[in-house]
Coordinates of C-alpha atoms in Angstrom, one line a residue:
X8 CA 10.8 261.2 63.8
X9 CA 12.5 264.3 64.8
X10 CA 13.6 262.5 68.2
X11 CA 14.7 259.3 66.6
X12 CA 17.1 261.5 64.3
X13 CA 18.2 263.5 67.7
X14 CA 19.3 260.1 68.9
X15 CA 21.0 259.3 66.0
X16 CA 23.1 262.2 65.9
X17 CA 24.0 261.4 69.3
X18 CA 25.1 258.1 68.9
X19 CA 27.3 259.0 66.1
X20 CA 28.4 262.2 67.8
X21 CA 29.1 259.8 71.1
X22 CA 31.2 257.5 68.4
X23 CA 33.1 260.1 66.8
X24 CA 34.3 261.6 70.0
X25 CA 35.7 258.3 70.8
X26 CA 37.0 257.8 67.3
X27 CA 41.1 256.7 67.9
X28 CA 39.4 254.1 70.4
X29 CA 37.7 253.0 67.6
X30 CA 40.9 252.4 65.2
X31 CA 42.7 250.7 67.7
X32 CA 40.2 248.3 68.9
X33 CA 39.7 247.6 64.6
X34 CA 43.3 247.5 64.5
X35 CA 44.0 245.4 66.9
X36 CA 41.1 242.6 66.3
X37 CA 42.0 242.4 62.6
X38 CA 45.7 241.8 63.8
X39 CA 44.6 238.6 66.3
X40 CA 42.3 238.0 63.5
X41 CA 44.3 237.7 60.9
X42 CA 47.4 236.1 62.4
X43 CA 44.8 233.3 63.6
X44 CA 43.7 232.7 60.4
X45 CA 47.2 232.7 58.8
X46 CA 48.1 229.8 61.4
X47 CA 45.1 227.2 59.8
X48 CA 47.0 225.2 56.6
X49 CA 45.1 225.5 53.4
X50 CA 43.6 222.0 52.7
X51 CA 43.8 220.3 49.3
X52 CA 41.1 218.3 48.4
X53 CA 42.0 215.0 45.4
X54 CA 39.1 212.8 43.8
X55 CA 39.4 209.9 42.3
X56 CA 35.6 207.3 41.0
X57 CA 37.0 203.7 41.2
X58 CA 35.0 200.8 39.7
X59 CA 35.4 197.3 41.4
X60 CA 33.5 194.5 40.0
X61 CA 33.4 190.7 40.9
X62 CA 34.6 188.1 38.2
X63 CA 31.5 186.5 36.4
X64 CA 33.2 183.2 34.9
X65 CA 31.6 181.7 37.7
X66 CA 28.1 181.0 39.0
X67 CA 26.8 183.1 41.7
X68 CA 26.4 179.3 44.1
X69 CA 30.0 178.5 43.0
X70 CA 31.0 181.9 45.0
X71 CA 28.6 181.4 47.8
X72 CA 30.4 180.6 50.0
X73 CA 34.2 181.9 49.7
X74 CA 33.7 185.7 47.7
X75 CA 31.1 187.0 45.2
X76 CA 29.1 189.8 45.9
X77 CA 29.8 189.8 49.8
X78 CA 33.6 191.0 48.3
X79 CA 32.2 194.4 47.5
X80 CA 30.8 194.9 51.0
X81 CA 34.1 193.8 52.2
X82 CA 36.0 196.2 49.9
X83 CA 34.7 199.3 51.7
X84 CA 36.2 197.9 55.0
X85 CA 39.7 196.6 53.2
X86 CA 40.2 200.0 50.9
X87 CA 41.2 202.1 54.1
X88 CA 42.7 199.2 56.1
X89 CA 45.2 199.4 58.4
X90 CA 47.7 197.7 56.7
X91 CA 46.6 199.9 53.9
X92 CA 47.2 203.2 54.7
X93 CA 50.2 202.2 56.4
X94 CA 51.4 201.3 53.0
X95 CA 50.3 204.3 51.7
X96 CA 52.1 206.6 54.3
X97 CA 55.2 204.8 53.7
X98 CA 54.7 205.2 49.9
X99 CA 54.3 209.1 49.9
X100 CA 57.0 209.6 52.9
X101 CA 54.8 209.9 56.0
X102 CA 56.3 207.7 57.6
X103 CA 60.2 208.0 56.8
X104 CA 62.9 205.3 57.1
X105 CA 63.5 204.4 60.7
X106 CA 60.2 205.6 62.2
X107 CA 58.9 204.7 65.6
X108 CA 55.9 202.6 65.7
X109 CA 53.8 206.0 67.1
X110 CA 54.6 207.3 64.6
X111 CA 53.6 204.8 62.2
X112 CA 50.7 204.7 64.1
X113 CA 50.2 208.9 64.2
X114 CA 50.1 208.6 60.5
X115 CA 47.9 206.1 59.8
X116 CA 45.2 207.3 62.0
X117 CA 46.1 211.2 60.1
X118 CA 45.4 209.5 56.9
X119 CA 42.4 207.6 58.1
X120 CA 41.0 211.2 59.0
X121 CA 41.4 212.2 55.9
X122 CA 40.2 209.8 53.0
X123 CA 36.7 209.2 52.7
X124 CA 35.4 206.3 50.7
X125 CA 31.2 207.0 49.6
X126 CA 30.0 204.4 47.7
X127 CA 28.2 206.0 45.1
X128 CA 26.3 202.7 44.0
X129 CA 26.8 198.9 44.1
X130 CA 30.2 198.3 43.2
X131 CA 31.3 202.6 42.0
X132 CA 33.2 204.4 45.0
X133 CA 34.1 207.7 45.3
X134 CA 37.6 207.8 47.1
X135 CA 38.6 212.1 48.7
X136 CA 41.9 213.1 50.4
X137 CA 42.2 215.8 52.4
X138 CA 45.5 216.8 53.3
X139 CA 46.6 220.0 55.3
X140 CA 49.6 219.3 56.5
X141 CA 50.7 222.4 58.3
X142 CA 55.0 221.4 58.4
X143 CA 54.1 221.1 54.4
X144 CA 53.5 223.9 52.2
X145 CA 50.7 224.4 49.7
X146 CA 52.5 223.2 46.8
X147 CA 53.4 220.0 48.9
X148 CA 50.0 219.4 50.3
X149 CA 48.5 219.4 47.0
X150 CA 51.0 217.5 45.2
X151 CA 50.6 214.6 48.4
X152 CA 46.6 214.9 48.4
X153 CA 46.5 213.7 44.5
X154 CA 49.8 211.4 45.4
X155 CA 48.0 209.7 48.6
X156 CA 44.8 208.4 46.3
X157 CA 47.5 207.4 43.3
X158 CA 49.3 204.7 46.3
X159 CA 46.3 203.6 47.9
X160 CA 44.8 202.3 44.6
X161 CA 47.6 200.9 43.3
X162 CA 48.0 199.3 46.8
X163 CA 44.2 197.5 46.8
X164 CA 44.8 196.5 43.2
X165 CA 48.0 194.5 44.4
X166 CA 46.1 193.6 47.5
X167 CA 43.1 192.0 46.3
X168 CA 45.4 190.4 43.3
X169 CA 47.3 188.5 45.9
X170 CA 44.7 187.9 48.5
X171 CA 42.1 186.4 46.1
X172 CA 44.6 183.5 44.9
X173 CA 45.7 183.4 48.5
X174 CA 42.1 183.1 49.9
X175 CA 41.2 180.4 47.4
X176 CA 44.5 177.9 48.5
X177 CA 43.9 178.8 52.2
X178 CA 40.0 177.5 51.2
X179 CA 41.1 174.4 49.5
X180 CA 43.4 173.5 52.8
X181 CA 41.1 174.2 55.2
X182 CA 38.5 171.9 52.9
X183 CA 40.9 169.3 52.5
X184 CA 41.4 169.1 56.4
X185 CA 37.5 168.9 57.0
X186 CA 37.2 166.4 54.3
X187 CA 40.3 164.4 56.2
X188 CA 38.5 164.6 59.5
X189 CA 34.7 163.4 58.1
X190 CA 36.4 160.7 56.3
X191 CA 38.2 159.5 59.4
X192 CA 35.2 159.9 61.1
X193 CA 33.3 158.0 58.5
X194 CA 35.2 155.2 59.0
X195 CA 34.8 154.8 62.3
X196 CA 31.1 154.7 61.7
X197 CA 31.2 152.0 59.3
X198 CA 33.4 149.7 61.7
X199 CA 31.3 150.1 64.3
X200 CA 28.4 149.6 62.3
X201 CA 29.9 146.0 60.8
X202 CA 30.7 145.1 64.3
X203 CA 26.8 145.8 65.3
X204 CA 25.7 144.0 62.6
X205 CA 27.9 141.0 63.2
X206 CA 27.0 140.8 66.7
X207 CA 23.6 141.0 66.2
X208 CA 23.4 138.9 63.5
X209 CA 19.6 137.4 62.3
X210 CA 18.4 140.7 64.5
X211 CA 18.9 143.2 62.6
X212 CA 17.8 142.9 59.1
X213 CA 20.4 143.1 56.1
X214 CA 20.4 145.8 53.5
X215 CA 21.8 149.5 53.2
X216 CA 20.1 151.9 55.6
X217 CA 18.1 152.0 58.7
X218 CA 15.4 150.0 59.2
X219 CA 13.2 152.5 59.5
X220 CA 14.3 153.6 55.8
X221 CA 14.4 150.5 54.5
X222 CA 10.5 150.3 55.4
X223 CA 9.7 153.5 54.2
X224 CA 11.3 152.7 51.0
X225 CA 9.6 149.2 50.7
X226 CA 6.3 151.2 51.6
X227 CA 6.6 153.8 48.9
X228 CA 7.6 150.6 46.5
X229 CA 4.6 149.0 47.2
X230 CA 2.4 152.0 46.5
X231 CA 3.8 152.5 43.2
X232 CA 3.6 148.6 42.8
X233 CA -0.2 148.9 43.4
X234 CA -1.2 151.7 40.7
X235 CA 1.0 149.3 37.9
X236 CA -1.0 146.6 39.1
X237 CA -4.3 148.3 38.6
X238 CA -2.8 148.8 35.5
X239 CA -1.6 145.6 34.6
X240 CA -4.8 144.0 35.9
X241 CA -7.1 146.3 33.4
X242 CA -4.7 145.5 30.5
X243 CA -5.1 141.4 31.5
X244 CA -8.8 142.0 31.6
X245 CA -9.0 143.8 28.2
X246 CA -6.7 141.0 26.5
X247 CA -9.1 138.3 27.8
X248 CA -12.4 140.2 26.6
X249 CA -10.9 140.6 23.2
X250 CA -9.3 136.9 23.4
X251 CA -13.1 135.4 24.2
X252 CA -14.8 137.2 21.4
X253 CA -12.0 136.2 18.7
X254 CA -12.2 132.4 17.4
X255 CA -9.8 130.0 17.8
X256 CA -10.1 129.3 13.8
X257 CA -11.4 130.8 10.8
X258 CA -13.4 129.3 7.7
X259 CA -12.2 130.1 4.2
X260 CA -14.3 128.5 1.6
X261 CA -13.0 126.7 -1.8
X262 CA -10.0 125.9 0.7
X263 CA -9.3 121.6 1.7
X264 CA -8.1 120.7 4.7
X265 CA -5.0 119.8 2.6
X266 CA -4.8 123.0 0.8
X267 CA -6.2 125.6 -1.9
X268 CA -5.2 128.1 -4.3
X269 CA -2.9 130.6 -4.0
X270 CA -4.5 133.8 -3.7
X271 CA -7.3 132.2 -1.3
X272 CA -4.2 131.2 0.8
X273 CA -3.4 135.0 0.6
X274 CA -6.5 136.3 1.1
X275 CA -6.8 134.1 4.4
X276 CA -3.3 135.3 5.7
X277 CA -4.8 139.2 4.7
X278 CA -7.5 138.7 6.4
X279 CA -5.8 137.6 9.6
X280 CA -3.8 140.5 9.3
X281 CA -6.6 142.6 9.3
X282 CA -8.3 140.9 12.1
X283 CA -5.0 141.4 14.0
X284 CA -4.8 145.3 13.4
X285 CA -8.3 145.9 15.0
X286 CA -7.0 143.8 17.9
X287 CA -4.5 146.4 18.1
X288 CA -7.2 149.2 18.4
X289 CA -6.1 150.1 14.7
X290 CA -9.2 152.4 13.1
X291 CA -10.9 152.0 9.8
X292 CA -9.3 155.6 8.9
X293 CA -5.7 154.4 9.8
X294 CA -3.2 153.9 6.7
X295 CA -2.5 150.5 7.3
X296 CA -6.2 149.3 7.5
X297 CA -6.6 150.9 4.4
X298 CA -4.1 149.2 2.6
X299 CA -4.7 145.8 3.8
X300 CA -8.4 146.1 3.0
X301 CA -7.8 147.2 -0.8
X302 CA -5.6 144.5 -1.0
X303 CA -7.9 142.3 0.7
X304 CA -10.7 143.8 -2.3
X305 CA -8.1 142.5 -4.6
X306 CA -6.8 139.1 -3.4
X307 CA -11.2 138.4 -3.1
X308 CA -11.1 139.2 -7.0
X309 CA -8.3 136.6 -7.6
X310 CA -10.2 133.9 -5.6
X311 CA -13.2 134.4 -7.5
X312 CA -11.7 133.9 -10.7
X313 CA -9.4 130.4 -9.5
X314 CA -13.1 129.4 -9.0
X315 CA -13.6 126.4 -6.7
X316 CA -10.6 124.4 -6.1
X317 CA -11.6 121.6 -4.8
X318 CA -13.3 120.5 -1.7
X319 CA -15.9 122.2 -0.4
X320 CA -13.7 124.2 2.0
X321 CA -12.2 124.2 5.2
X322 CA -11.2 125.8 8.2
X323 CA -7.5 127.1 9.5
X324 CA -6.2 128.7 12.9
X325 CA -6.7 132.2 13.8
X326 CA -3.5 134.6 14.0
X327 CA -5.0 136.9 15.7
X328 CA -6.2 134.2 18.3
X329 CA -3.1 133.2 18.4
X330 CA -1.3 136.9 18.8
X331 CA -4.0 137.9 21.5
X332 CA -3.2 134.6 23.4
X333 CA 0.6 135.7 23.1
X334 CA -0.5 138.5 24.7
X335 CA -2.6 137.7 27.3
X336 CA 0.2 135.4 28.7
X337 CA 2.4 138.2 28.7
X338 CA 0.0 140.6 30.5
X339 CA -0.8 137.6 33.0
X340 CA 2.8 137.0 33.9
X341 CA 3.6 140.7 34.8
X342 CA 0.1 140.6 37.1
X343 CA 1.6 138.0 38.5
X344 CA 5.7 139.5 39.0
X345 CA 4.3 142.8 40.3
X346 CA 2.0 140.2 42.5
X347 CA 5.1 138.3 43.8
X348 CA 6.9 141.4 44.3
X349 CA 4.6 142.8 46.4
X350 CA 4.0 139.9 48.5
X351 CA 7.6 140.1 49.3
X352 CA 8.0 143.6 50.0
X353 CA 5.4 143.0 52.6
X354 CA 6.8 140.5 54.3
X355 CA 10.2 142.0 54.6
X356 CA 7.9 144.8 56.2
X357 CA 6.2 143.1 58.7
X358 CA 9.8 141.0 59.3
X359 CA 11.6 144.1 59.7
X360 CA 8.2 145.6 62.5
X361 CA 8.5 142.3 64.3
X362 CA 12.4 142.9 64.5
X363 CA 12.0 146.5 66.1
X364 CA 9.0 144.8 68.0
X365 CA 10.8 141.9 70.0
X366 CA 14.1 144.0 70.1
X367 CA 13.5 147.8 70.3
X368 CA 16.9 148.6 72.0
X369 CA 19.1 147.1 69.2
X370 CA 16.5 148.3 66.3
X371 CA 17.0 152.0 68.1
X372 CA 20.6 151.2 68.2
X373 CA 21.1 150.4 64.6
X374 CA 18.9 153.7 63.8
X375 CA 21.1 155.6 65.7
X376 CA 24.3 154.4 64.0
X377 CA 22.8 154.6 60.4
X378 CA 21.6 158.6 61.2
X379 CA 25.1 159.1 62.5
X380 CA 26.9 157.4 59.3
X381 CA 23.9 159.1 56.9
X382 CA 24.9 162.9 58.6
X383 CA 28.4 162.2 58.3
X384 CA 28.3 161.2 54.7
X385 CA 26.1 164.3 53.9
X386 CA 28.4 166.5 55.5
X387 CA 31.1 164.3 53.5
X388 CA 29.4 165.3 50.0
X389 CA 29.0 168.6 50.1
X390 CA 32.6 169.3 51.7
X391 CA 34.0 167.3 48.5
X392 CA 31.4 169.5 46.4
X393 CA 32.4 173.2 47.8
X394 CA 36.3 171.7 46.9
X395 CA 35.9 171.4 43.6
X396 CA 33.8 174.8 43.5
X397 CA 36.8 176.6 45.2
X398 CA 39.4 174.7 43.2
X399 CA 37.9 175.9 40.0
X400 CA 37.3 179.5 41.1
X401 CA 41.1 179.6 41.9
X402 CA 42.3 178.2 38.3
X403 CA 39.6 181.1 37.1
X404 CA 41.5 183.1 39.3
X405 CA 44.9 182.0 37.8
X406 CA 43.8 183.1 33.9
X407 CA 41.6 186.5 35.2
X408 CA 41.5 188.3 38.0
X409 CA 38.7 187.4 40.5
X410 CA 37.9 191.5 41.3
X411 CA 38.5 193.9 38.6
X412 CA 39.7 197.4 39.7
X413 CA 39.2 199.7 37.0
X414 CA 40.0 203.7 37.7
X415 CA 37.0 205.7 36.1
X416 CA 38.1 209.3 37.2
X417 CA 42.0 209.4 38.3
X418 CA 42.9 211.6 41.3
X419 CA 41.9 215.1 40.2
X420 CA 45.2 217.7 40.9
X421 CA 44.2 220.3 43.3
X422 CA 44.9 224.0 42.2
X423 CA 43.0 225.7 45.1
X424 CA 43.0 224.9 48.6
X425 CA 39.0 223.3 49.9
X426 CA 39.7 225.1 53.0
X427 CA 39.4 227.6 54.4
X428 CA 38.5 229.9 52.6
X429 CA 40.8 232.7 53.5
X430 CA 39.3 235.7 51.2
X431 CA 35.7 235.2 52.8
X432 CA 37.2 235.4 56.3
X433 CA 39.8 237.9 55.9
X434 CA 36.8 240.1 54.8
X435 CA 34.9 238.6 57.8
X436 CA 37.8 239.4 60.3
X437 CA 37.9 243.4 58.7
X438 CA 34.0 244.1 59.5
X439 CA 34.1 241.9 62.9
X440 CA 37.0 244.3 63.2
X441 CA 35.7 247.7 62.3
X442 CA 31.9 246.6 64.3
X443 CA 34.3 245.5 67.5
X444 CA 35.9 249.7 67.0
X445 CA 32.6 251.2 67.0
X446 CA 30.4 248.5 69.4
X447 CA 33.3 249.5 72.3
X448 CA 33.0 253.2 71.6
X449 CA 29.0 252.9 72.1
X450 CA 29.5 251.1 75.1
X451 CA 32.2 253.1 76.9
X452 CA 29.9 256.3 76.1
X453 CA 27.1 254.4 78.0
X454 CA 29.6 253.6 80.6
X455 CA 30.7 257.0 80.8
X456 CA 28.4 259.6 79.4
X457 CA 28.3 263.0 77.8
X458 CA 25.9 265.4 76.2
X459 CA 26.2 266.3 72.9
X460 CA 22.5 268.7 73.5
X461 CA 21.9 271.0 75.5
X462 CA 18.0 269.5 76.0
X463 CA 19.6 265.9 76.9
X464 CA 21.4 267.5 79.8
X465 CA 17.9 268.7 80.6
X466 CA 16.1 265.6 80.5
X467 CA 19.3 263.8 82.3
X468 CA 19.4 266.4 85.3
X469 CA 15.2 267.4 84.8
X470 CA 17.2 270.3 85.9
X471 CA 16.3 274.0 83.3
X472 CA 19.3 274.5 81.5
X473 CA 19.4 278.1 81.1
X474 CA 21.5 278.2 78.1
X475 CA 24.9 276.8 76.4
X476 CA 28.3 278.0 75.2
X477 CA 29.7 277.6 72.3
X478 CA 32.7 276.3 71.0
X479 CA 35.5 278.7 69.7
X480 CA 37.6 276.8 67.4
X481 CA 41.4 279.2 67.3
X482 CA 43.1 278.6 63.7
X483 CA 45.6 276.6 65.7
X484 CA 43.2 274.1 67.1
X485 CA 41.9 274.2 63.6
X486 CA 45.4 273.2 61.8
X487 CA 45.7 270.6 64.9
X488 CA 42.4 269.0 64.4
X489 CA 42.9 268.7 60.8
X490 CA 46.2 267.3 61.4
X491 CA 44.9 264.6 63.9
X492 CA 42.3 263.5 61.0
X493 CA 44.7 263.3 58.7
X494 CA 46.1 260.6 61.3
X495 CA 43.3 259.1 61.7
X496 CA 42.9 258.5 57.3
X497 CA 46.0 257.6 57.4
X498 CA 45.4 254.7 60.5
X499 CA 42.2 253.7 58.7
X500 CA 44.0 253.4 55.2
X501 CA 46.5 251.8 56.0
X502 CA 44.4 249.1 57.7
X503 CA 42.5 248.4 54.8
X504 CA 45.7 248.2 52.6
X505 CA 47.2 245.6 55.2
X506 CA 43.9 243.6 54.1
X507 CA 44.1 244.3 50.5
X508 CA 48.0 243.0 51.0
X509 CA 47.0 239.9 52.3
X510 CA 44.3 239.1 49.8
X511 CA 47.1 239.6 47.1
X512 CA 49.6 237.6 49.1
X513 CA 46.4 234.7 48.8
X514 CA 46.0 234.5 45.3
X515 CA 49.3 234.9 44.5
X516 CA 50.2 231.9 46.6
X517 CA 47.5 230.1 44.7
X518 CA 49.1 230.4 41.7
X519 CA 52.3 229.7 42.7
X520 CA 50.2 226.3 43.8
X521 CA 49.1 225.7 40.0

């Protein structure tokens, strides 16, 4: 312990020795220092949140294909554009009247540096400029870091205003010229296809489409024609079961052949009715059947009392024979339409396979020409479809804007420079300084040595030091000495009040600033 305070002593003592070596090495580093970090501009940083959201008047398919939500990707490329910025730079006097185009360019890529756009989430962006302009002051920089995000704001909100208008008439002319160029080419198609047709006139079968559609179609007609004919077919055979167990005529007693009373006339005619409803599938529990069979209850009462009329009865036709006849006549003929139509369709099936058959090249030919004039018409459609789509996003365009721009937070107003911080390395530059002073003197008395002990000129030499003199300090070395450290305060004090200086000059030019 003892020998680690020995050395200790030394090194100090080794220091100390070399003390005015020491100021002038602290002097003279906080100088460079300091006059290097005077020479960096102060940098102001301005904020500003912007909100940018895409007109919803329209559906999401009607923007598909000329804007919607692909604008706010494009946004974060178009907010610092060139065209932009150059704007911008001309706005807040970057780029004064009569500049060179290096120049223009110079400032443009100093203000691309220095505004950052961080999208903070879908369609929210946080716009910063950082200006440290060193030809500017402080008051100038900050003043043109809040006045940079104010222009290039109100320069997009012009922008996208006029581009968005300008994008949908440059959509509905470059739609109007594709349109032009199908239609021409549509025509074409057709003309050739008339002259094919005309030419080859009993081979190729007549109708709209190919022939390979027009059997497909007649195929998938015929399918549908055979599940209504099953259909038809059970209802025919229902009507006729019902048909053979209804009679042809009915016997109603007390009733001529040339006639009867009047309520067995009605009663006959209710009965008919009733005989009609159960053809219908009618239930016992239906409204109707109970009506008809208390009025049947009732007419039967009448009868009874007209007593017997005269004759001893007779018979009369069967309306519901008659109405399931009707009907079975009426099921019949569409067994026998959907029959007929069928038929046909098959033969215009195997006419149209025996076409393609003896005469493959013109049957391919004719396909071809009909899958060229169906593409083409396709094409056609939807090109006349995404025209009126753009056509009514630009009159949406013309009562709202199509991209709203809406500041959240306006550019903040810097009061205090981002950077650099000068206190923190002022402070930085005094110790670096001061440890430069003492680190020098250490290694100049490794360099050149002495011995403070007279047992470390021992060990040094491993010579026996017989013994040592000491120092006589005269009153007039003393008065000189104390002189010299007076100096030496003085050098030291006045080095720290040169740093205390500056960080007053600092913060005074930061208020001067606010």
């Amino acid at each position: 312990m003892n020998g680690l305070y020995d050395e200790i002593r030394v090194m100090l003592h080794s220091v100390w020795t070399r003390r005015w070596l020491v100021l002038a090495v602290a002097w003279g580093v906080c100088i460079l220092g300091w006059l290097a970090i005077a020479s960096i501009p102060n940098r102001y940083d301005s904020q500003a949140r912007l909100l940018v959201d895409v007109n919803q008047l329209l559906s999401d398919e009607t923007q598909s294909g000329f804007g919607g939500r692909r604008q706010i990707d494009q946004i974060r490329e178009t907010l610092t554009s060139a065209s932009n910025l150059e704007k911008v730079a001309v706005t807040t006097g970057l780029i004064p009247a009569g500049a060179s185009d290096r120049e223009k360019a110079g400032a443009v890529a100093t203000l691309r540096t220095s505004i950052k756009v961080e999208p903070q989430q879908d369609n929210i962006f946080e716009i910063t400029s950082s200006i440290g302009i060193s030809s500017l002051s402080d008051a100038d920089n900050a003043k043109l870091a809040s006045g940079v995000l104010d222009s290039l704001i109100t320069v997009f909100r012009d922008d996208q205003l006029r581009s968005g208008r300008l994008d949908a008439r440059q959509g509905i002319k470059f739609l109007d010229a594709q349109i032009a160029d199908r239609e021409k080419a549509l025509r074409e198609v057709e003309a050739r296809r008339a002259a094919f047709e005309a030419k080859n006139v009993g081979l190729v079968p007549a109708g709209s489409g190919s022939p390979a559609q027009r059997v497909e179609a007649a195929r998938a007609e015929v399918n549908q024609i055979d599940s209504q004919l099953v259909a038809a077919q059970a209802a025919l055979s229902a009507a006729n079961s019902q048909l053979g167990s209804t009679p042809a005529t009915i016997a109603i007693p007390g009733i001529s052949a040339t006639g009867g009373g009047v309520a067995r006339q009605q009663l006959a005619g209710a009965q008919a009715e009733l005989s009609a409803m159960r053809a219908r599938g009618l239930t016992d529990a239906h409204p109707d059947m109970i009506a008809i069979k208390s009025q049947i209850a009732s007419l039967q009462a009448q009868a009874s009392r007209e007593g017997s009329g005269g004759g001893g009865g007779g018979t009369a036709q069967n309306p519901a024979y008659a109405s399931l006849a009707a009907m079975r006549a009426e099921r019949q003929a569409t067994v026998s339409a959907l029959t007929a139509r069928k038929a046909q369709l098959m033969q215009e099936i195997s006419k149209i396979t025996a076409q393609q058959i003896e005469n493959p090249g013109i049957a391919a030919e004719y396909d071809r020409i009909n899958g060229e004039y169906n593409a083409l018409k396709a094409q056609y459609d939807k090109l006349l479809t995404q025209r009126e789509q753009v056509r009514l996003r630009g009159e949406v365009q013309t009562e709202a804007d199509a991209i709203r721009v809406e500041l959240l937070n306006p550019p903040t107003k810097p009061t205090t420079p981002a950077a650099p911080n000068r206190p923190l390395f002022l402070t930085l530059v005094l110790f670096v300084g001061l440890g430069a002073g003492v680190g020098t003197a250490f290694a100049l008395s490794q360099v050149r040595p002495s011995y403070a002990t007279a047992a470390k000129l021992e060990r040094a030499s491993g010579l026996p030091v017989i013994g040592s003199i000491t120092e006589i300090v005269t009153p007039e070395r003393q008065v000189d000495r104390r002189k010299k450290l007076v100096w030496l305060g003085s050098g030291a004090a006045a080095l720290v009040g040169l740093y205390a200086l500056l960080l007053i000059a600092e913060f005074v030019q930061r208020g001067m600033v606010a």
